Coordinates of C-alpha atoms in Angstrom, one line a residue:
M589 CA 0.0 0.1 -0.1
N590 CA 2.8 2.5 0.8
G591 CA 4.3 1.8 -2.8
F592 CA 0.8 2.5 -4.3
L593 CA 0.5 5.8 -2.2
A594 CA 3.9 6.9 -3.2
R595 CA 3.2 6.4 -6.8
A596 CA -0.3 8.2 -6.5
Y597 CA 1.3 11.1 -4.7
A598 CA 4.0 11.5 -7.4
F599 CA 1.4 11.5 -10.1
K600 CA -0.5 14.4 -8.5
L601 CA 2.8 16.3 -7.8
F602 CA 4.0 16.3 -11.4
D603 CA 0.4 16.6 -12.9
S604 CA 0.4 19.9 -11.1
F605 CA 4.1 21.0 -11.6
I606 CA 3.1 23.0 -14.8
L607 CA 5.4 26.1 -15.2
I608 CA 3.1 27.8 -17.5
F609 CA 0.2 27.4 -15.1
P610 CA 0.7 30.6 -13.0
L611 CA 1.2 32.7 -16.3
Y612 CA -1.2 31.4 -19.1
A613 CA -4.0 33.6 -18.4
V614 CA -1.5 36.6 -18.4
M615 CA -0.2 35.1 -21.5
F616 CA -3.7 35.5 -23.2
V617 CA -4.0 39.0 -22.2
D618 CA -0.4 39.9 -23.5
A619 CA -1.3 38.2 -26.7
G620 CA -4.0 40.8 -27.1
L621 CA -7.1 38.8 -26.0
T622 CA -10.1 40.9 -24.8
P623 CA -12.1 39.8 -21.7
V624 CA -14.7 38.1 -23.8
Q625 CA -12.0 36.2 -25.9
V626 CA -10.4 35.2 -22.6
S627 CA -13.9 33.9 -21.5
I628 CA -14.3 32.1 -24.7
V629 CA -11.1 30.2 -24.7
L630 CA -11.9 29.2 -21.1
I631 CA -15.4 28.1 -22.0
A632 CA -13.9 26.0 -24.7
W633 CA -11.9 24.0 -21.9
S634 CA -15.0 23.9 -19.7
A635 CA -17.4 22.9 -22.4
T636 CA -15.2 20.0 -23.7
A637 CA -14.9 18.8 -20.0
F638 CA -18.6 19.2 -19.7
V639 CA -19.3 17.2 -22.8
M640 CA -16.8 14.4 -22.1
E641 CA -17.1 14.3 -18.2
V642 CA -19.5 11.4 -17.8
P643 CA -18.4 9.4 -20.9
A644 CA -14.9 9.7 -19.5
G645 CA -16.2 8.2 -16.1
V646 CA -17.8 5.4 -18.0
V647 CA -14.6 4.7 -19.9
A648 CA -12.7 4.8 -16.6
D649 CA -15.0 2.1 -15.1
R650 CA -14.6 -0.1 -18.0
L651 CA -10.8 0.3 -18.8
P652 CA -7.8 0.1 -16.6
R653 CA -7.7 3.5 -14.9
K654 CA -4.1 4.0 -14.9
W655 CA -4.0 3.9 -18.8
V656 CA -6.9 6.4 -18.9
L657 CA -4.9 8.8 -16.6
A658 CA -1.8 8.2 -18.7
A659 CA -3.6 8.8 -21.9
A660 CA -5.1 12.1 -20.7
Q661 CA -1.8 13.6 -20.3
T662 CA -1.1 13.3 -23.9
A663 CA -3.9 15.5 -24.7
R664 CA -2.7 18.2 -22.6
A665 CA 0.9 17.9 -23.9
A666 CA -0.5 18.3 -27.5
G667 CA -2.4 21.5 -26.3
F668 CA 0.8 23.1 -24.9
T669 CA 2.7 22.2 -28.1
V670 CA -0.1 24.1 -30.0
W671 CA 0.3 27.1 -27.8
W672 CA 4.0 27.1 -28.4
I673 CA 3.6 26.9 -32.3
W674 CA 0.5 29.1 -32.5
P675 CA 0.2 31.7 -29.7
H676 CA -2.9 33.4 -31.0
F677 CA -6.7 33.2 -30.1
W678 CA -7.4 30.1 -32.2
G679 CA -4.2 28.4 -31.0
F680 CA -5.2 29.0 -27.3
L681 CA -8.7 27.9 -28.1
A682 CA -7.4 24.5 -29.5
G683 CA -5.0 24.1 -26.6
L684 CA -7.7 24.6 -24.1
V685 CA -10.1 22.0 -25.8
L686 CA -7.2 19.5 -25.5
W687 CA -6.7 20.5 -21.9
G688 CA -10.5 20.0 -21.4
L689 CA -10.1 16.4 -22.6
K690 CA -7.4 15.8 -20.2
S691 CA -9.5 17.2 -17.3
A692 CA -12.6 15.1 -18.2
F693 CA -10.5 11.9 -18.4
T694 CA -8.7 12.7 -15.0
N695 CA -11.5 14.1 -12.8
G696 CA -13.2 11.3 -11.0
T697 CA -10.8 8.6 -12.5
F698 CA -8.0 9.3 -10.1
E699 CA -10.3 9.6 -7.0
A700 CA -12.0 6.3 -7.9
L701 CA -8.8 4.5 -8.3
V702 CA -7.6 5.6 -4.9
F703 CA -10.7 4.8 -3.1
D704 CA -11.0 1.3 -4.6
E705 CA -7.4 0.6 -3.6
L706 CA -8.0 1.6 -0.1
K707 CA -11.2 -0.3 0.0
A708 CA -9.5 -3.5 -1.1
E709 CA -7.3 -3.1 1.9
G710 CA -10.1 -2.4 4.3
R711 CA -8.9 1.2 4.7
E712 CA -11.4 3.2 2.9
G713 CA -11.9 5.2 6.2
E714 CA -8.6 6.9 5.5
Y715 CA -9.8 8.2 2.2
V716 CA -10.2 11.9 3.2
R717 CA -6.8 11.9 4.7
V718 CA -5.1 10.3 1.7
I719 CA -6.9 12.4 -0.9
G720 CA -6.3 15.4 1.1
R721 CA -2.5 14.6 1.1
A722 CA -2.7 13.9 -2.6
R723 CA -4.4 17.3 -3.2
A724 CA -1.9 19.0 -1.0
L725 CA 1.1 17.7 -3.0
A726 CA -0.9 18.8 -6.1
A727 CA -0.9 22.3 -4.6
V728 CA 2.8 22.0 -3.7
G729 CA 3.4 21.0 -7.3
V730 CA 1.7 24.3 -8.4
L731 CA 3.6 26.2 -5.6
L732 CA 7.0 24.8 -7.0
A733 CA 5.8 25.7 -10.5
S734 CA 4.9 29.2 -9.3
L735 CA 8.4 29.6 -7.9
G736 CA 10.1 28.3 -11.1
A737 CA 7.9 30.5 -13.2
A738 CA 8.9 33.5 -11.1
L739 CA 12.4 32.7 -11.8
I740 CA 12.1 32.4 -15.6
A741 CA 9.4 34.9 -16.1
G742 CA 11.7 37.1 -18.1
R743 CA 12.8 34.5 -20.5
G744 CA 9.5 34.1 -22.4
Y745 CA 6.5 31.7 -22.3
G746 CA 8.3 29.2 -24.6
V747 CA 10.7 28.3 -21.7
A748 CA 7.7 27.7 -19.4
L749 CA 5.9 25.6 -21.9
A750 CA 9.1 23.4 -22.5
G751 CA 9.3 22.7 -18.7
S752 CA 5.6 22.0 -18.6
L753 CA 6.0 19.2 -21.3
A754 CA 8.8 17.7 -19.2
S755 CA 6.7 17.4 -16.2
I756 CA 3.8 16.0 -18.1
A757 CA 6.2 13.2 -19.4
V758 CA 6.9 12.3 -15.7
A759 CA 3.4 12.3 -14.9
M760 CA 2.6 9.9 -17.6
A761 CA 5.1 7.5 -16.3
C762 CA 3.8 7.8 -12.8
A763 CA 0.3 7.0 -14.1
A764 CA 1.6 3.9 -15.9
A765 CA 3.2 2.7 -12.8
L766 CA -0.2 2.7 -10.8
P767 CA -2.3 -0.5 -10.4
S768 CA -4.8 -1.3 -13.1
A769 CA -7.7 -1.1 -10.6
A770 CA -9.0 -4.6 -11.3
R771 CA -12.0 -4.1 -9.1
A772 CA -13.3 -1.8 -11.9
L773 CA -12.8 -4.4 -14.7
S774 CA -16.0 -6.4 -14.0
T775 CA -18.0 -3.5 -15.5
R776 CA -16.6 -4.3 -18.8
S777 CA -19.4 -6.9 -19.3
A778 CA -22.0 -4.2 -19.4
G779 CA -22.7 -2.1 -22.4
Y780 CA -21.4 1.6 -22.6
L781 CA -25.0 3.0 -22.5
A782 CA -26.2 0.5 -19.9
H783 CA -23.3 1.4 -17.5
L784 CA -23.8 5.2 -18.2
K785 CA -27.4 4.7 -17.4
A786 CA -26.8 2.8 -14.3
G787 CA -24.4 5.3 -12.9
L788 CA -26.8 8.2 -13.6
S789 CA -29.7 6.4 -12.0
E790 CA -27.9 5.6 -8.9
A791 CA -26.9 9.1 -8.4
A792 CA -30.5 10.4 -9.0
R793 CA -32.1 8.0 -6.6
Q794 CA -29.7 8.7 -3.6
P795 CA -30.8 12.1 -2.0
E796 CA -27.5 12.2 0.0
V797 CA -25.4 11.6 -3.3
L798 CA -27.3 14.3 -5.2
R799 CA -27.0 16.8 -2.3
V800 CA -23.2 16.4 -2.2
I801 CA -22.8 16.5 -6.0
V802 CA -24.8 19.7 -6.3
F803 CA -23.0 21.4 -3.5
A804 CA -19.7 20.2 -4.5
A805 CA -20.2 21.3 -8.1
L806 CA -21.1 24.9 -6.7
V807 CA -17.8 25.0 -4.8
L808 CA -15.8 23.8 -7.7
A809 CA -17.4 26.4 -9.9
L810 CA -16.9 29.3 -7.7
G811 CA -13.5 28.2 -6.4
G812 CA -11.7 26.5 -9.3
A813 CA -13.1 28.3 -12.1
L814 CA -12.3 31.8 -10.6
E815 CA -8.6 30.6 -10.0
E816 CA -8.1 31.0 -13.8
F817 CA -8.5 34.8 -13.4
W818 CA -6.5 35.3 -10.3
P819 CA -3.4 36.1 -12.4
I820 CA -5.4 38.7 -14.3
F821 CA -6.5 40.2 -10.9
G822 CA -2.8 40.4 -10.1
A823 CA -1.8 42.0 -13.4
K824 CA -4.7 44.5 -13.1
V825 CA -3.6 45.6 -9.6
G826 CA 0.0 46.3 -10.8
L827 CA 1.9 43.0 -9.9
T828 CA 4.8 42.0 -12.2
H829 CA 4.8 38.5 -13.9
S830 CA 7.2 37.3 -11.1
L831 CA 5.0 38.6 -8.3
I832 CA 2.0 37.1 -10.0
A833 CA 3.6 33.8 -10.1
L834 CA 4.5 34.1 -6.4
M835 CA 0.8 35.1 -5.6
V836 CA -0.4 31.9 -7.2
G837 CA 2.3 30.0 -5.2
A838 CA 1.1 31.5 -1.9
Q839 CA -2.6 30.4 -2.8
N840 CA -1.4 27.0 -3.5
A841 CA 0.6 26.8 -0.3
L842 CA -2.5 27.6 1.7
E843 CA -4.5 25.2 -0.4
A844 CA -1.8 22.4 0.4
L845 CA -2.4 23.3 4.1
A846 CA -6.1 23.1 3.8
N847 CA -6.0 19.8 2.1
T848 CA -3.7 18.4 4.6
L849 CA -6.1 19.4 7.5
A850 CA -9.2 18.5 5.7
H851 CA -9.6 15.1 7.3
R852 CA -9.6 16.8 10.7
V853 CA -12.7 18.9 10.1
S854 CA -14.4 16.3 7.9
A855 CA -16.9 15.5 10.7
W856 CA -18.1 19.1 10.9
R857 CA -21.8 19.7 10.3
R858 CA -22.7 20.9 6.8
G859 CA -23.8 24.3 8.0
A860 CA -20.2 25.1 9.1
F861 CA -19.0 24.7 5.5
Y862 CA -21.9 26.9 4.2
G863 CA -20.8 29.5 6.6
L864 CA -17.1 29.3 5.4
M865 CA -18.5 30.0 1.9
I866 CA -20.3 33.2 3.2
V867 CA -17.0 34.2 4.6
A868 CA -15.0 33.4 1.5
G869 CA -17.5 35.4 -0.5
A870 CA -17.2 38.4 1.7
L871 CA -13.3 38.2 1.4
L872 CA -13.5 38.3 -2.4
V873 CA -15.9 41.2 -2.4
T874 CA -13.4 43.1 -0.1
A875 CA -10.4 42.3 -2.2
A876 CA -12.2 43.6 -5.4
G877 CA -13.4 46.7 -3.7
L878 CA -9.9 47.4 -2.4
F879 CA -8.2 46.4 -5.8
T880 CA -4.8 47.0 -4.5
P881 CA -1.6 44.9 -4.6
W882 CA -2.1 44.0 -1.0
S883 CA -5.6 42.9 -1.5
V884 CA -4.4 39.6 -3.3
A885 CA -3.8 38.3 0.3
L886 CA -7.6 37.9 0.6
L887 CA -7.7 35.9 -2.6
V888 CA -5.2 33.6 -1.0
V889 CA -7.5 33.0 2.1
Y890 CA -10.5 32.7 -0.2
S891 CA -8.7 29.9 -2.2
G892 CA -7.9 28.0 0.9
L893 CA -11.4 28.0 2.3
M894 CA -13.0 27.0 -0.9
K895 CA -10.3 24.1 -1.3
L896 CA -10.9 22.9 2.3
T897 CA -14.6 22.7 1.6
D898 CA -14.1 20.9 -1.8
T899 CA -11.9 18.1 -0.3
V900 CA -14.3 17.4 2.6
F901 CA -17.3 17.0 0.3
E902 CA -15.2 14.9 -2.2
G903 CA -14.8 12.4 0.8
R904 CA -18.5 12.5 1.7
L905 CA -19.4 11.7 -2.0
Q906 CA -17.0 8.7 -2.2
H907 CA -18.5 7.3 1.1
A908 CA -21.9 8.0 -0.2
I909 CA -21.4 5.8 -3.4
A910 CA -21.8 2.0 -3.0
S911 CA -21.4 0.6 -6.5
D912 CA -19.1 -0.4 -9.3
N913 CA -19.9 2.9 -11.1
R914 CA -17.8 4.9 -8.8
A915 CA -15.8 6.7 -11.5
T916 CA -19.2 7.3 -13.5
I917 CA -20.8 8.9 -10.5
G918 CA -17.8 10.9 -9.6
S919 CA -17.9 12.2 -13.2
V920 CA -21.4 13.1 -12.8
K921 CA -20.3 15.5 -10.1
G922 CA -17.6 16.9 -12.5
F923 CA -20.3 17.1 -15.2
A924 CA -22.4 19.3 -12.9
A925 CA -19.4 21.3 -11.9
Q926 CA -18.8 22.2 -15.6
V927 CA -22.3 23.5 -16.0
G928 CA -21.4 26.0 -13.2
V929 CA -17.9 26.7 -14.5
S930 CA -19.3 27.3 -18.0
S931 CA -22.1 29.6 -16.7
L932 CA -19.5 31.6 -14.6
Y933 CA -17.2 32.0 -17.7
V934 CA -20.3 33.1 -19.9
L935 CA -21.2 35.8 -17.4
F936 CA -17.7 36.9 -16.2
G937 CA -16.0 37.8 -19.4
P938 CA -18.9 39.9 -20.7
L939 CA -19.5 41.6 -17.4
A940 CA -15.6 42.4 -17.2
Q941 CA -15.8 43.8 -20.8
A942 CA -18.9 45.9 -20.2
T943 CA -17.7 47.2 -16.9
S944 CA -14.5 46.1 -15.5
Y945 CA -12.5 43.1 -14.0
R946 CA -13.0 44.8 -10.6
I947 CA -16.8 44.8 -10.9
A948 CA -16.7 41.2 -12.2
F949 CA -14.7 40.0 -9.2
M950 CA -17.0 41.7 -6.8
A951 CA -20.1 40.0 -8.4
A952 CA -18.4 36.7 -8.2
G953 CA -17.8 37.2 -4.5
A954 CA -21.2 38.2 -3.8
A955 CA -22.5 35.1 -5.7
T956 CA -20.3 33.0 -3.6
A957 CA -21.7 34.4 -0.3
L958 CA -25.2 34.1 -1.6
V959 CA -24.7 30.3 -2.2
G960 CA -23.4 29.9 1.1
A961 CA -26.2 31.7 2.7
T962 CA -28.9 29.9 0.7
W963 CA -27.7 26.4 1.6
L964 CA -27.2 27.5 5.2
V965 CA -30.9 28.6 5.3
A966 CA -32.0 25.5 3.7
A967 CA -29.9 23.3 6.0
N968 CA -31.4 25.1 9.0
A969 CA -35.0 24.8 7.7
G970 CA -34.4 21.0 7.2
V971 CA -33.3 20.6 10.8
R972 CA -36.3 22.3 12.1
R973 CA -38.5 20.1 10.0
R974 CA -36.9 17.0 11.3
A975 CA -37.1 18.2 15.0
P976 CA -39.7 16.3 17.2
A977 CA -42.9 18.4 18.1

């Protein structure tokens, strides 16, 4: 088991050690893309993941998951190559479509592989701790990439892309070294559509699964999607490319801490996490209202709170699933998240172009607080209904 965990952790580390990651949104702006065009290329990523999310989960339940993870890396490598050769709007669009394929065939697949390996050893109760550490190492990977990007920022985006391709090659090797997840192979006997229907039906008929999927999807949309715009926030408040990379690194350092501590707060009531979303939303509104170089510190805390909530609810989802369709149902969550992510991109870019990035960030913070408040009120109402007369 220790060998498996070492390989899984190494995969997450190199999957995230992407030197271009802290700077690619700024690269889009430097290439002359407008706020709407930035949203369009990000929507291309989100829409691809949206369309392929559930089918990818079905594939991951029917084929060895390690090869699914390895093949997904090749798509992102091809996308970065396109960016290197063709650094314009259509090249960025094509590259993010390929990145969307990578995301679709990784989201849910890795989590399902880890949970099934732990379950085979009777250690599924450790899942939140293990996946928290894996995500913490992913955040460390981004942190290291951010530090590297800060050092090479003056040497051009091509150097960062070359380093990213090298890391992808290592991630592919780590994925190939993972187990084949034999417990998922029994699902090969079912047809593709039958397996997809079974996974969707199971998610639909379990209220707890649906509740976790919807909330986790909202957290991913308002947390993960907005992270793509943090470098632009930094650029607009006057940070240099090197400082933007360090800002992204600081965010991921706090996210690593949040992921490491997630198992310690996993037993908290749902209302506590809804309250954290309200706090996070208030922080983002304040950061956008100040809109100064120092206000990026509030974005760092926002990211940490959202990542903590995401990891805890990922664990609750895995424990709520009791079937061979684990990757499919995990991908249903990803599918739902992409609906939210795409909606945010559709609204954020045009709002930023019609007003300003500052106003768009304030609106996103208000939406985060509103989601937290709505779910908190609904949770308290549910408790009152269940209370004895």
